[in-house]
Short mmCIF file of C-alpha atoms and ligand atoms in Angstrom, two decimals:
data_model
loop_
_atom_site.label_atom_id
_atom_site.label_comp_id
_atom_site.label_asym_id
_atom_site.label_seq_id
_atom_site.Cartn_x
_atom_site.Cartn_y
_atom_site.Cartn_z
CA MET A 1 21.94 -12.53 42.20
CA PRO A 2 22.21 -12.85 46.01
CA ASP A 3 22.88 -16.31 47.33
CA MET A 4 19.51 -17.30 48.85
CA ASN A 5 20.85 -20.02 51.08
CA PRO A 6 24.11 -19.04 52.77
CA ARG A 7 24.67 -22.65 53.84
CA ALA A 8 24.59 -24.05 50.32
CA VAL A 9 27.26 -24.29 47.66
CA ASN A 10 26.73 -21.77 44.87
CA ALA A 11 24.49 -23.56 42.35
CA ALA A 12 26.57 -22.13 39.50
CA MET A 13 29.70 -23.90 40.71
CA ASN A 14 30.97 -26.59 38.40
CA THR A 15 31.45 -29.97 40.04
CA ASP A 16 32.74 -31.99 37.07
CA LEU A 17 36.33 -32.98 36.34
CA PHE A 18 38.58 -30.22 34.98
CA ILE A 19 40.70 -31.57 32.14
CA ASP A 20 42.40 -29.61 29.35
CA GLY A 21 40.58 -26.43 30.32
CA GLN A 22 37.16 -28.12 30.06
CA TRP A 23 34.60 -29.40 32.50
CA ARG A 24 33.74 -33.04 31.87
CA GLU A 25 31.76 -35.88 33.37
CA GLY A 26 33.88 -38.84 34.43
CA ALA A 27 34.29 -41.51 31.74
CA ASP A 28 31.73 -43.79 33.40
CA GLY A 29 29.42 -41.04 34.73
CA ASP A 30 30.08 -41.95 38.36
CA ARG A 31 29.69 -39.23 41.00
CA PHE A 32 30.10 -39.00 44.77
CA ASP A 33 28.66 -36.76 47.49
CA VAL A 34 30.49 -34.11 49.45
CA ILE A 35 29.10 -33.77 52.98
CA ASN A 36 28.83 -30.65 55.14
CA PRO A 37 30.33 -31.81 58.46
CA ALA A 38 28.35 -29.20 60.41
CA ASP A 39 24.95 -30.74 59.64
CA GLU A 40 25.73 -33.92 57.63
CA SER A 41 23.77 -32.60 54.63
CA VAL A 42 24.92 -33.23 51.04
CA LEU A 43 26.67 -30.13 49.70
CA ALA A 44 27.30 -31.30 46.16
CA SER A 45 27.67 -34.33 43.94
CA VAL A 46 31.08 -34.38 42.29
CA ALA A 47 32.26 -36.29 39.22
CA SER A 48 34.53 -39.23 40.10
CA ALA A 49 37.51 -39.71 37.78
CA THR A 50 38.43 -43.08 36.30
CA VAL A 51 41.79 -44.34 35.06
CA ASP A 52 40.71 -43.27 31.55
CA ASP A 53 40.13 -39.74 32.81
CA ALA A 54 43.59 -39.78 34.36
CA ARG A 55 45.04 -40.70 30.93
CA ALA A 56 43.08 -37.85 29.33
CA ALA A 57 44.50 -35.45 31.92
CA LEU A 58 48.01 -36.74 31.20
CA ASP A 59 47.47 -36.20 27.46
CA ALA A 60 46.38 -32.62 28.19
CA ALA A 61 49.31 -31.97 30.51
CA GLN A 62 51.76 -33.43 28.01
CA ASN A 63 50.39 -31.21 25.21
CA ALA A 64 50.60 -28.14 27.43
CA PHE A 65 54.06 -28.82 28.85
CA ALA A 66 56.36 -27.50 26.12
CA GLY A 67 54.43 -24.26 25.67
CA TRP A 68 54.25 -23.50 29.38
CA ALA A 69 57.91 -24.37 29.99
CA ALA A 70 58.92 -22.19 27.02
CA ARG A 71 57.31 -19.08 28.50
CA THR A 72 59.85 -16.78 30.09
CA PRO A 73 60.07 -16.82 33.88
CA ARG A 74 58.62 -13.29 33.90
CA GLN A 75 55.59 -14.40 31.88
CA ARG A 76 54.92 -17.27 34.27
CA ALA A 77 55.45 -14.91 37.22
CA GLU A 78 52.85 -12.47 35.86
CA VAL A 79 50.23 -15.23 35.65
CA LEU A 80 50.95 -16.26 39.24
CA ARG A 81 50.82 -12.66 40.40
CA LYS A 82 47.42 -12.26 38.75
CA ALA A 83 46.25 -15.45 40.49
CA PHE A 84 47.33 -13.94 43.81
CA GLU A 85 45.38 -10.75 43.11
CA LEU A 86 42.22 -12.59 42.04
CA PHE A 87 42.41 -14.94 45.01
CA THR A 88 42.83 -11.99 47.37
CA GLU A 89 39.70 -10.35 45.91
CA ARG A 90 37.76 -13.57 46.56
CA LEU A 91 39.07 -14.55 50.00
CA GLU A 92 35.60 -14.45 51.54
CA ASP A 93 34.16 -16.77 48.88
CA PHE A 94 36.98 -19.26 49.27
CA ALA A 95 36.78 -19.12 53.06
CA ARG A 96 33.05 -19.84 52.94
CA LEU A 97 33.56 -22.82 50.66
CA ILE A 98 36.37 -24.15 52.88
CA THR A 99 34.06 -23.92 55.92
CA LEU A 100 31.23 -25.63 54.07
CA GLU A 101 33.21 -28.67 53.00
CA ASN A 102 35.78 -28.94 55.81
CA GLY A 103 33.84 -27.49 58.77
CA LYS A 104 36.53 -25.20 60.16
CA ALA A 105 35.42 -21.89 61.70
CA ARG A 106 35.36 -18.72 59.63
CA ALA A 107 38.51 -17.25 61.21
CA ASP A 108 40.43 -20.47 60.48
CA ALA A 109 39.04 -20.54 56.94
CA MET A 110 40.02 -16.90 56.30
CA GLY A 111 43.47 -17.66 57.69
CA GLU A 112 43.78 -20.59 55.32
CA ALA A 113 42.51 -18.63 52.30
CA THR A 114 45.01 -15.85 52.97
CA TYR A 115 47.83 -18.36 53.39
CA ALA A 116 46.75 -20.16 50.20
CA ALA A 117 46.79 -16.91 48.19
CA GLU A 118 50.25 -16.05 49.48
CA PHE A 119 51.78 -19.05 47.68
CA PHE A 120 50.85 -17.45 44.36
CA ARG A 121 52.53 -14.19 45.39
CA TRP A 122 55.62 -15.88 46.82
CA PHE A 123 56.16 -18.12 43.80
CA SER A 124 55.48 -15.28 41.36
CA GLU A 125 58.54 -13.75 43.00
CA GLU A 126 60.50 -17.00 42.99
CA ALA A 127 59.71 -17.82 39.35
CA VAL A 128 62.34 -15.29 38.22
CA ARG A 129 65.01 -16.57 40.63
CA ALA A 130 65.86 -20.09 39.50
CA ASP A 131 69.51 -19.21 39.84
CA GLY A 132 72.17 -21.49 38.42
CA MET A 133 75.92 -21.34 38.84
CA ILE A 134 79.11 -21.10 36.85
CA THR A 135 82.49 -22.03 38.25
CA GLN A 136 85.78 -23.57 37.22
CA ALA A 137 86.63 -27.20 37.94
CA PRO A 138 89.54 -27.12 40.42
CA SER A 139 91.70 -29.71 38.63
CA SER A 140 90.79 -29.75 34.94
CA GLY A 141 90.00 -26.07 34.62
CA ALA A 142 86.81 -26.87 32.66
CA ARG A 143 83.83 -24.65 33.27
CA ILE A 144 81.02 -26.09 35.41
CA LEU A 145 77.63 -24.69 34.37
CA VAL A 146 74.64 -25.58 36.55
CA GLN A 147 71.04 -24.81 35.59
CA HIS A 148 67.59 -25.87 36.73
CA LYS A 149 64.99 -27.13 34.27
CA PRO A 150 61.30 -28.02 34.78
CA ALA A 151 61.13 -31.66 35.83
CA GLY A 152 57.98 -32.58 33.88
CA ILE A 153 54.39 -33.46 34.66
CA ALA A 154 53.66 -33.42 38.39
CA VAL A 155 50.93 -35.42 40.11
CA LEU A 156 49.72 -33.60 43.23
CA VAL A 157 47.73 -35.43 45.92
CA THR A 158 46.35 -33.35 48.79
CA PRO A 159 44.54 -33.89 52.13
CA TRP A 160 41.24 -32.52 53.45
CA ASN A 161 42.53 -30.46 56.36
CA TYR A 162 43.60 -27.47 54.20
CA PRO A 163 41.50 -27.78 51.02
CA ALA A 164 42.98 -24.59 49.50
CA ALA A 165 46.47 -24.15 50.92
CA MET A 166 47.75 -27.71 50.45
CA GLY A 167 46.82 -27.33 46.77
CA THR A 168 48.26 -23.86 46.14
CA ARG A 169 51.44 -24.75 48.05
CA LYS A 170 52.09 -27.28 45.25
CA ILE A 171 50.41 -25.68 42.20
CA ALA A 172 52.20 -22.32 42.55
CA PRO A 173 55.78 -23.67 42.68
CA ALA A 174 55.09 -26.23 39.95
CA LEU A 175 53.78 -23.52 37.63
CA ALA A 176 56.65 -21.21 38.56
CA ALA A 177 59.07 -24.00 37.61
CA GLY A 178 57.33 -24.58 34.26
CA CYS A 179 55.59 -27.89 35.08
CA PRO A 180 52.00 -28.83 34.25
CA VAL A 181 50.07 -30.53 37.05
CA ILE A 182 47.27 -32.96 37.73
CA ILE A 183 45.79 -32.47 41.16
CA LYS A 184 43.84 -35.13 43.03
CA PRO A 185 42.15 -33.36 45.95
CA ALA A 186 40.89 -35.24 49.01
CA SER A 187 37.49 -36.85 48.42
CA GLU A 188 36.08 -35.12 51.54
CA THR A 189 36.96 -31.63 50.21
CA PRO A 190 37.28 -31.45 46.41
CA LEU A 191 35.17 -28.29 45.94
CA THR A 192 37.78 -25.68 46.80
CA MET A 193 40.23 -26.93 44.15
CA LEU A 194 37.43 -27.04 41.57
CA ALA A 195 36.48 -23.45 42.49
CA LEU A 196 40.09 -22.42 41.93
CA MET A 197 40.06 -23.45 38.25
CA PRO A 198 38.04 -20.54 36.79
CA LEU A 199 40.30 -18.20 38.75
CA LEU A 200 43.45 -19.74 37.27
CA GLU A 201 41.93 -19.57 33.81
CA GLU A 202 41.17 -15.89 34.33
CA ALA A 203 44.73 -15.35 35.56
CA GLY A 204 46.00 -16.70 32.24
CA VAL A 205 46.93 -20.32 32.96
CA PRO A 206 46.68 -22.07 29.56
CA LYS A 207 44.46 -25.10 29.13
CA GLY A 208 46.01 -28.38 30.16
CA VAL A 209 48.55 -26.81 32.54
CA VAL A 210 46.35 -27.44 35.61
CA ASN A 211 43.91 -30.36 35.69
CA VAL A 212 41.75 -31.51 38.63
CA LEU A 213 40.62 -35.08 39.17
CA PRO A 214 38.39 -35.67 42.18
CA THR A 215 37.74 -39.38 42.52
CA ARG A 216 36.50 -41.99 44.92
CA ARG A 217 38.74 -44.55 43.22
CA THR A 218 41.86 -42.85 44.53
CA GLY A 219 44.23 -45.82 44.67
CA PRO A 220 43.87 -47.06 41.06
CA VAL A 221 43.66 -43.55 39.55
CA VAL A 222 46.79 -42.25 41.30
CA ASP A 223 48.64 -45.53 40.74
CA ALA A 224 47.93 -45.41 37.00
CA MET A 225 49.41 -41.92 36.81
CA LEU A 226 52.50 -42.89 38.81
CA HIS A 227 53.13 -45.69 36.31
CA ASP A 228 52.71 -43.50 33.22
CA PRO A 229 56.14 -42.65 31.74
CA ARG A 230 55.11 -39.04 31.12
CA VAL A 231 54.96 -38.28 34.87
CA ARG A 232 58.17 -37.15 36.63
CA VAL A 233 57.08 -35.77 40.02
CA ILE A 234 54.77 -37.01 42.78
CA SER A 235 54.07 -34.35 45.40
CA PHE A 236 51.94 -35.68 48.24
CA THR A 237 50.58 -34.26 51.47
CA GLY A 238 48.78 -36.63 53.76
CA SER A 239 49.32 -39.47 56.19
CA THR A 240 52.60 -41.32 56.51
CA GLY A 241 50.90 -44.62 55.64
CA VAL A 242 49.62 -43.40 52.27
CA GLY A 243 52.95 -41.64 51.71
CA ARG A 244 54.76 -44.98 52.02
CA THR A 245 52.36 -46.54 49.50
CA LEU A 246 53.02 -43.74 47.01
CA LEU A 247 56.78 -43.91 47.55
CA LYS A 248 56.70 -47.62 46.75
CA ALA A 249 54.56 -47.02 43.66
CA SER A 250 56.81 -44.19 42.48
CA ALA A 251 59.90 -46.40 42.78
CA ASP A 252 58.97 -48.23 39.54
CA GLN A 253 59.60 -45.10 37.48
CA VAL A 254 62.04 -43.52 39.94
CA LEU A 255 59.85 -40.42 40.27
CA LYS A 256 60.98 -37.32 42.08
CA PRO A 257 59.05 -37.48 45.39
CA ALA A 258 58.00 -34.63 47.66
CA MET A 259 56.30 -36.01 50.76
CA GLU A 260 54.64 -33.87 53.45
CA LEU A 261 53.47 -36.50 55.92
CA GLY A 262 52.17 -36.88 59.45
CA GLY A 263 53.48 -35.27 62.62
CA ASN A 264 53.52 -35.75 66.38
CA ALA A 265 54.61 -32.29 67.46
CA PRO A 266 55.98 -31.80 70.97
CA LEU A 267 55.49 -28.40 72.61
CA ILE A 268 57.90 -27.80 75.50
CA VAL A 269 57.33 -25.09 78.10
CA PHE A 270 60.39 -24.55 80.30
CA GLU A 271 60.17 -23.15 83.84
CA ASP A 272 61.69 -19.85 82.66
CA ALA A 273 59.07 -19.30 79.90
CA ASP A 274 56.80 -16.28 79.88
CA ILE A 275 53.59 -18.13 80.77
CA ASP A 276 51.31 -15.72 78.88
CA ILE A 277 53.37 -16.15 75.70
CA ALA A 278 53.47 -19.93 76.22
CA VAL A 279 49.69 -20.15 76.72
CA GLU A 280 49.00 -18.07 73.59
CA GLY A 281 51.55 -20.10 71.62
CA ALA A 282 50.05 -23.37 72.84
CA MET A 283 46.54 -22.16 71.91
CA LEU A 284 47.71 -21.38 68.40
CA ALA A 285 49.75 -24.56 68.01
CA LYS A 286 46.92 -26.70 69.36
CA MET A 287 43.74 -25.02 68.19
CA ARG A 288 44.53 -23.53 64.79
CA ASN A 289 42.34 -25.52 62.42
CA LEU A 290 40.76 -27.08 65.55
CA GLY A 291 43.75 -29.34 65.90
CA GLU A 292 43.31 -30.91 62.45
CA ALA A 293 46.84 -30.01 61.39
CA CYS A 294 50.05 -31.93 60.87
CA THR A 295 51.68 -29.07 62.82
CA ALA A 296 49.26 -29.32 65.77
CA ALA A 297 50.88 -29.59 69.20
CA ASN A 298 50.22 -33.25 69.92
CA ARG A 299 52.20 -33.58 73.15
CA ILE A 300 52.47 -30.62 75.52
CA TYR A 301 55.35 -30.95 78.02
CA VAL A 302 55.28 -28.40 80.84
CA HIS A 303 57.96 -28.09 83.54
CA GLU A 304 56.49 -29.31 86.83
CA ALA A 305 57.28 -25.99 88.57
CA ILE A 306 54.78 -24.13 86.37
CA ALA A 307 52.49 -26.99 85.29
CA GLU A 308 49.53 -25.95 87.43
CA ALA A 309 49.77 -22.24 86.55
CA PHE A 310 50.09 -23.04 82.83
CA THR A 311 47.29 -25.61 82.82
CA THR A 312 44.88 -23.35 84.72
CA ARG A 313 45.37 -20.43 82.30
CA PHE A 314 45.39 -22.64 79.22
CA THR A 315 42.20 -24.43 80.32
CA ALA A 316 40.47 -21.09 80.89
CA ARG A 317 41.35 -20.02 77.33
CA MET A 318 40.07 -23.34 75.95
CA ALA A 319 36.83 -23.03 77.96
CA ASP A 320 36.21 -19.61 76.35
CA LEU A 321 36.07 -21.05 72.84
CA LYS A 322 32.65 -21.26 71.26
CA MET A 323 31.75 -24.42 69.34
CA GLY A 324 29.22 -24.39 66.51
CA ASN A 325 28.61 -24.15 62.78
CA GLY A 326 31.77 -22.53 61.39
CA LEU A 327 29.73 -20.15 59.22
CA GLU A 328 28.24 -18.44 62.26
CA GLN A 329 29.75 -15.27 63.70
CA GLY A 330 31.68 -15.76 66.93
CA VAL A 331 32.22 -19.50 66.48
CA ASP A 332 35.83 -20.56 67.15
CA VAL A 333 35.54 -24.34 66.87
CA GLY A 334 33.67 -25.96 64.00
CA PRO A 335 32.97 -29.67 63.54
CA LEU A 336 35.64 -32.24 62.72
CA VAL A 337 35.69 -33.33 59.12
CA ASN A 338 33.86 -36.65 59.43
CA ALA A 339 32.58 -39.31 61.81
CA ASP A 340 35.77 -41.41 61.68
CA THR A 341 37.96 -38.50 62.69
CA ARG A 342 35.67 -37.72 65.61
CA SER A 343 35.55 -41.37 66.74
CA LYS A 344 39.34 -41.52 66.76
CA VAL A 345 39.58 -38.34 68.86
CA ALA A 346 37.00 -39.67 71.35
CA GLU A 347 38.80 -43.01 71.51
CA PHE A 348 42.12 -41.29 72.27
CA VAL A 349 40.56 -39.24 75.07
CA ASP A 350 38.87 -42.27 76.65
CA ASP A 351 42.09 -44.25 76.37
CA ALA A 352 44.15 -41.51 78.09
CA ILE A 353 41.61 -41.17 80.92
CA GLY A 354 41.45 -44.95 81.28
CA LYS A 355 45.24 -44.99 81.69
CA GLY A 356 45.22 -42.30 84.39
CA ALA A 357 45.05 -38.86 82.74
CA GLU A 358 43.01 -36.19 84.54
CA LEU A 359 40.21 -34.60 82.50
CA ARG A 360 40.22 -30.83 83.04
CA LEU A 361 37.81 -29.80 80.28
CA GLY A 362 35.52 -31.27 77.61
CA GLY A 363 35.87 -34.93 76.78
CA LYS A 364 32.24 -35.68 75.83
CA THR A 365 30.90 -36.19 72.32
CA PRO A 366 27.79 -34.01 71.93
CA SER A 367 24.59 -35.51 70.57
CA GLY A 368 22.83 -34.21 67.45
CA LYS A 369 23.83 -33.57 63.85
CA GLY A 370 27.36 -32.59 62.91
CA TYR A 371 30.74 -34.11 63.80
CA PHE A 372 31.39 -31.84 66.78
CA TYR A 373 33.90 -32.53 69.56
CA PRO A 374 34.51 -29.96 72.31
CA PRO A 375 37.82 -28.34 73.29
CA THR A 376 39.35 -30.81 75.73
CA VAL A 377 42.25 -30.63 78.18
CA LEU A 378 43.97 -33.65 79.71
CA LEU A 379 46.66 -33.36 82.38
CA GLY A 380 49.13 -36.03 83.42
CA VAL A 381 48.79 -38.03 80.21
CA PRO A 382 50.80 -41.25 80.66
CA GLU A 383 53.55 -42.25 78.22
CA ASP A 384 51.63 -45.33 77.06
CA ALA A 385 48.50 -43.37 76.03
CA LEU A 386 47.63 -43.68 72.33
CA CYS A 387 47.67 -39.90 71.87
CA VAL A 388 51.34 -39.72 72.85
CA HIS A 389 52.29 -41.89 69.89
CA ASP A 390 49.78 -41.01 67.19
CA GLU A 391 48.27 -37.81 65.77
CA ILE A 392 45.17 -36.70 67.72
CA PHE A 393 43.92 -34.47 64.86
CA GLY A 394 41.32 -32.80 67.03
CA PRO A 395 40.81 -30.11 69.71
CA VAL A 396 42.41 -32.13 72.51
CA ALA A 397 45.39 -30.86 74.50
CA ALA A 398 47.40 -33.70 76.05
CA ILE A 399 49.59 -32.23 78.80
CA GLN A 400 52.47 -34.02 80.51
CA THR A 401 55.03 -32.69 82.99
CA PHE A 402 58.84 -32.93 83.13
CA SER A 403 61.62 -31.87 85.45
CA ASP A 404 64.81 -32.41 83.45
CA GLN A 405 65.88 -30.77 80.16
CA ASP A 406 67.71 -33.78 78.72
CA ASP A 407 64.81 -36.04 79.63
CA VAL A 408 62.21 -33.86 77.89
CA ILE A 409 64.40 -33.62 74.76
CA ARG A 410 64.68 -37.43 74.74
CA ARG A 411 60.91 -37.80 75.12
CA ALA A 412 60.24 -35.18 72.43
CA ASN A 413 62.50 -37.04 69.99
CA ASP A 414 61.11 -40.48 70.88
CA THR A 415 58.86 -40.80 67.81
CA GLU A 416 59.17 -41.86 64.19
CA TYR A 417 57.88 -38.40 63.20
CA GLY A 418 59.93 -35.22 62.87
CA LEU A 419 57.81 -32.43 61.40
CA VAL A 420 57.68 -29.59 63.92
CA ALA A 421 58.41 -28.91 67.58
CA TYR A 422 57.73 -25.85 69.76
CA VAL A 423 59.91 -24.52 72.57
CA PHE A 424 59.07 -21.79 75.09
CA THR A 425 61.82 -20.22 77.22
CA GLU A 426 62.99 -16.69 77.93
CA ASP A 427 66.63 -17.87 77.78
CA MET A 428 67.53 -17.68 74.09
CA LYS A 429 70.85 -19.51 74.54
CA ARG A 430 69.02 -22.42 76.11
CA GLY A 431 66.27 -22.17 73.50
CA LEU A 432 68.66 -22.41 70.56
CA GLN A 433 70.61 -25.25 72.20
CA VAL A 434 67.37 -27.19 72.65
CA CYS A 435 66.24 -26.43 69.06
CA GLU A 436 69.46 -27.94 67.72
CA LYS A 437 68.93 -31.13 69.68
CA LEU A 438 65.36 -31.59 68.47
CA GLN A 439 65.10 -33.97 65.50
CA TYR A 440 62.53 -31.90 63.65
CA GLY A 441 62.46 -30.16 60.28
CA MET A 442 60.98 -27.05 61.88
CA VAL A 443 60.96 -25.54 65.37
CA GLY A 444 58.84 -22.69 66.72
CA LEU A 445 60.86 -20.85 69.39
CA ASN A 446 58.47 -18.81 71.55
CA ARG A 447 56.00 -19.07 68.66
CA GLY A 448 53.05 -21.39 68.12
CA LEU A 449 53.02 -20.96 64.35
CA VAL A 450 55.78 -21.80 61.87
CA SER A 451 53.96 -21.98 58.52
CA ASP A 452 55.10 -19.24 56.14
CA PRO A 453 55.24 -19.31 52.32
CA ALA A 454 58.74 -17.77 52.50
CA ALA A 455 60.11 -20.57 54.73
CA PRO A 456 61.03 -24.17 53.84
CA PHE A 457 58.19 -26.25 55.31
CA GLY A 458 58.83 -29.94 55.81
CA GLY A 459 59.82 -32.76 58.10
CA VAL A 460 62.59 -35.25 58.81
CA LYS A 461 62.34 -38.97 59.68
CA GLN A 462 58.92 -40.35 58.71
CA SER A 463 57.35 -36.90 58.42
CA GLY A 464 58.53 -36.55 54.89
CA LEU A 465 60.97 -35.76 52.12
CA GLY A 466 61.58 -32.38 50.52
CA ARG A 467 60.38 -28.89 51.38
CA GLU A 468 57.47 -26.68 50.32
CA GLY A 469 57.70 -22.88 50.25
CA GLY A 470 60.89 -20.88 50.63
CA HIS A 471 63.57 -21.13 47.94
CA GLU A 472 63.42 -24.92 48.12
CA GLY A 473 59.77 -25.19 47.07
CA MET A 474 60.27 -24.49 43.37
CA LEU A 475 63.35 -26.71 43.17
CA GLU A 476 61.16 -29.71 44.08
CA PHE A 477 59.70 -29.31 40.58
CA MET A 478 63.03 -28.82 38.81
CA GLU A 479 65.92 -31.02 37.75
CA THR A 480 69.48 -29.85 38.06
CA GLN A 481 71.53 -30.07 34.86
CA TYR A 482 75.28 -29.64 34.86
CA ILE A 483 77.20 -28.86 31.68
CA SER A 484 80.94 -29.36 31.63
CA ALA A 485 82.29 -26.89 29.07
CA SER A 486 85.59 -25.74 27.62
CA TRP A 487 86.10 -22.61 25.62
P1 NAD B 501 45.34 -39.34 53.75
O1 NAD B 501 46.73 -39.83 53.67
O2 NAD B 501 44.28 -40.28 54.15
O3 NAD B 501 44.86 -38.74 52.35
C1 NAD B 501 45.61 -37.75 51.69
C2 NAD B 501 45.30 -37.83 50.20
O4 NAD B 501 45.75 -39.09 49.71
C3 NAD B 501 43.82 -37.74 49.86
O5 NAD B 501 43.68 -37.02 48.66
C4 NAD B 501 43.44 -39.20 49.67
O6 NAD B 501 42.32 -39.36 48.83
C5 NAD B 501 44.70 -39.73 49.01
N1 NAD B 501 44.86 -41.18 49.13
C6 NAD B 501 44.40 -42.00 50.09
N2 NAD B 501 44.75 -43.28 49.82
C7 NAD B 501 45.47 -43.25 48.67
C8 NAD B 501 46.10 -44.25 47.87
N3 NAD B 501 46.10 -45.53 48.22
N4 NAD B 501 46.74 -43.86 46.77
C9 NAD B 501 46.77 -42.57 46.40
N5 NAD B 501 46.18 -41.58 47.10
C10 NAD B 501 45.54 -41.92 48.24
O7 NAD B 501 45.41 -38.06 54.70
P2 NAD B 501 44.22 -37.16 55.19
O8 NAD B 501 43.45 -37.93 56.21
O9 NAD B 501 43.50 -36.56 54.03
O10 NAD B 501 45.03 -35.97 55.88
C11 NAD B 501 45.52 -36.06 57.17
C12 NAD B 501 46.99 -36.43 57.18
O11 NAD B 501 47.72 -35.50 56.38
C13 NAD B 501 47.59 -36.34 58.55
O12 NAD B 501 48.44 -37.45 58.76
C14 NAD B 501 48.40 -35.06 58.50
O13 NAD B 501 49.47 -35.01 59.42
C15 NAD B 501 48.86 -35.05 57.09
N6 NAD B 501 49.22 -33.69 56.67
C16 NAD B 501 50.54 -33.39 56.52
C17 NAD B 501 50.91 -32.11 56.18
C18 NAD B 501 52.35 -31.75 55.99
O14 NAD B 501 52.61 -30.73 55.39
N7 NAD B 501 53.29 -32.54 56.49
C19 NAD B 501 49.94 -31.15 55.94
C20 NAD B 501 48.60 -31.48 56.10
C21 NAD B 501 48.25 -32.78 56.46
#
């Protein structure tokens, strides 16, 4: 039957909790609304999990663990491969749902859906490569055998900015490793993870291996799971503040933590950069996901010799972007996810202007329904502006100038964050030297995009612990066992 209202969630979609392969109401019947940020309408009412529901999910995961871990790597890989194929067939449906609950424009949502699907393909390939090692102890001559085993039940907590990809980036490696999971999606965007469950079932994931617990009582529900002795891994993506809270809570049981936290990415354009490449890279690094990304270029440093040329071209590209409901054709910039996020963006812009930044574009909150904020360009942002020190998380480019290489490296590193940095220069020797001096887990060199399922994604300093994707991603869900043997 055709969907009569393209702006509504499919009425057939299940919005209960998903525990042990079954859809259930929460233990106390509580539900909460999911809002469409484009028009502030209610998209769906979703069951809200209680601590009792969390225990039921843990029971299910525990029952499923041995069977899933006992499957051969090839069997687990085939299930993940099937999930990739099914997801790829349904990219449009997932993209639409992502736009409905998060707001991002269709192109961003399709980009996310494609990226999300790729984690199933990548980890279907990694599932069969949990290589160990055998060697001889140098002194005793004993054999050293090293193998990797599934760590146990993993609790996955994800943010709203990538409702699909931040989930699949954790679910796929956990399943490849042999671990069952309980996923707690962000309360703003729980629908995409719920929509993924029938797909995983169809792909052959047994009941209890993946459970989803949306809740508006996040703190107590997650805390109860982190204190249950059956849990071994906490994998979190979100803000550094909540990450600290979860690290403290996971200390009681000494859980294996994977933390993908906040960023404050610098983007440096040297005087010898190709300006066209730098402008395109900056557009991608700033405007992908309308700036609601931990990888978003938060501070743009342009050498003073090319600052005006760069800013003029960049501003023209920003001015060309069309803002509107993300479901509509031709829209590049959807609404921000909620009113708080928009207020923070507006506050940061007003603060920067109040402290002397020059407004080149945008900067005004539109009236009417929806949490829209226009593409905005600020030049000459002073060091003491709030947006230099904290994530903007919106479509605002904060440009500063520099004249000295060592000075810009010092300024780029002058933050507690260390997720990603971007460097633009035509001199590769210089570029690589600068990359090495940047205290960041990832660097884009003449590129405005670093995310790739085949690469180890993650930060240093207070941007996180551990890596997702690449060869490292599956090991986050495995324990290393060493056997000392003689024969
Ligand atoms: P958030 O930290 O507010 O929430 C993330 C998740 O944690 C949500 O599911 C939320 O419900 C849950 N949560 C909140 N309080 C909790 C508590 N006390 N106990 C347990 N769980 C709790 O982050 P957000 O606003 O959803 O997302 C934006 C943040 O995520 C930004 O800081 C961004 O940089 C970061 N992020 C990081 C990456 C990365 O890979 N490093 C990727 C995407 C987003």
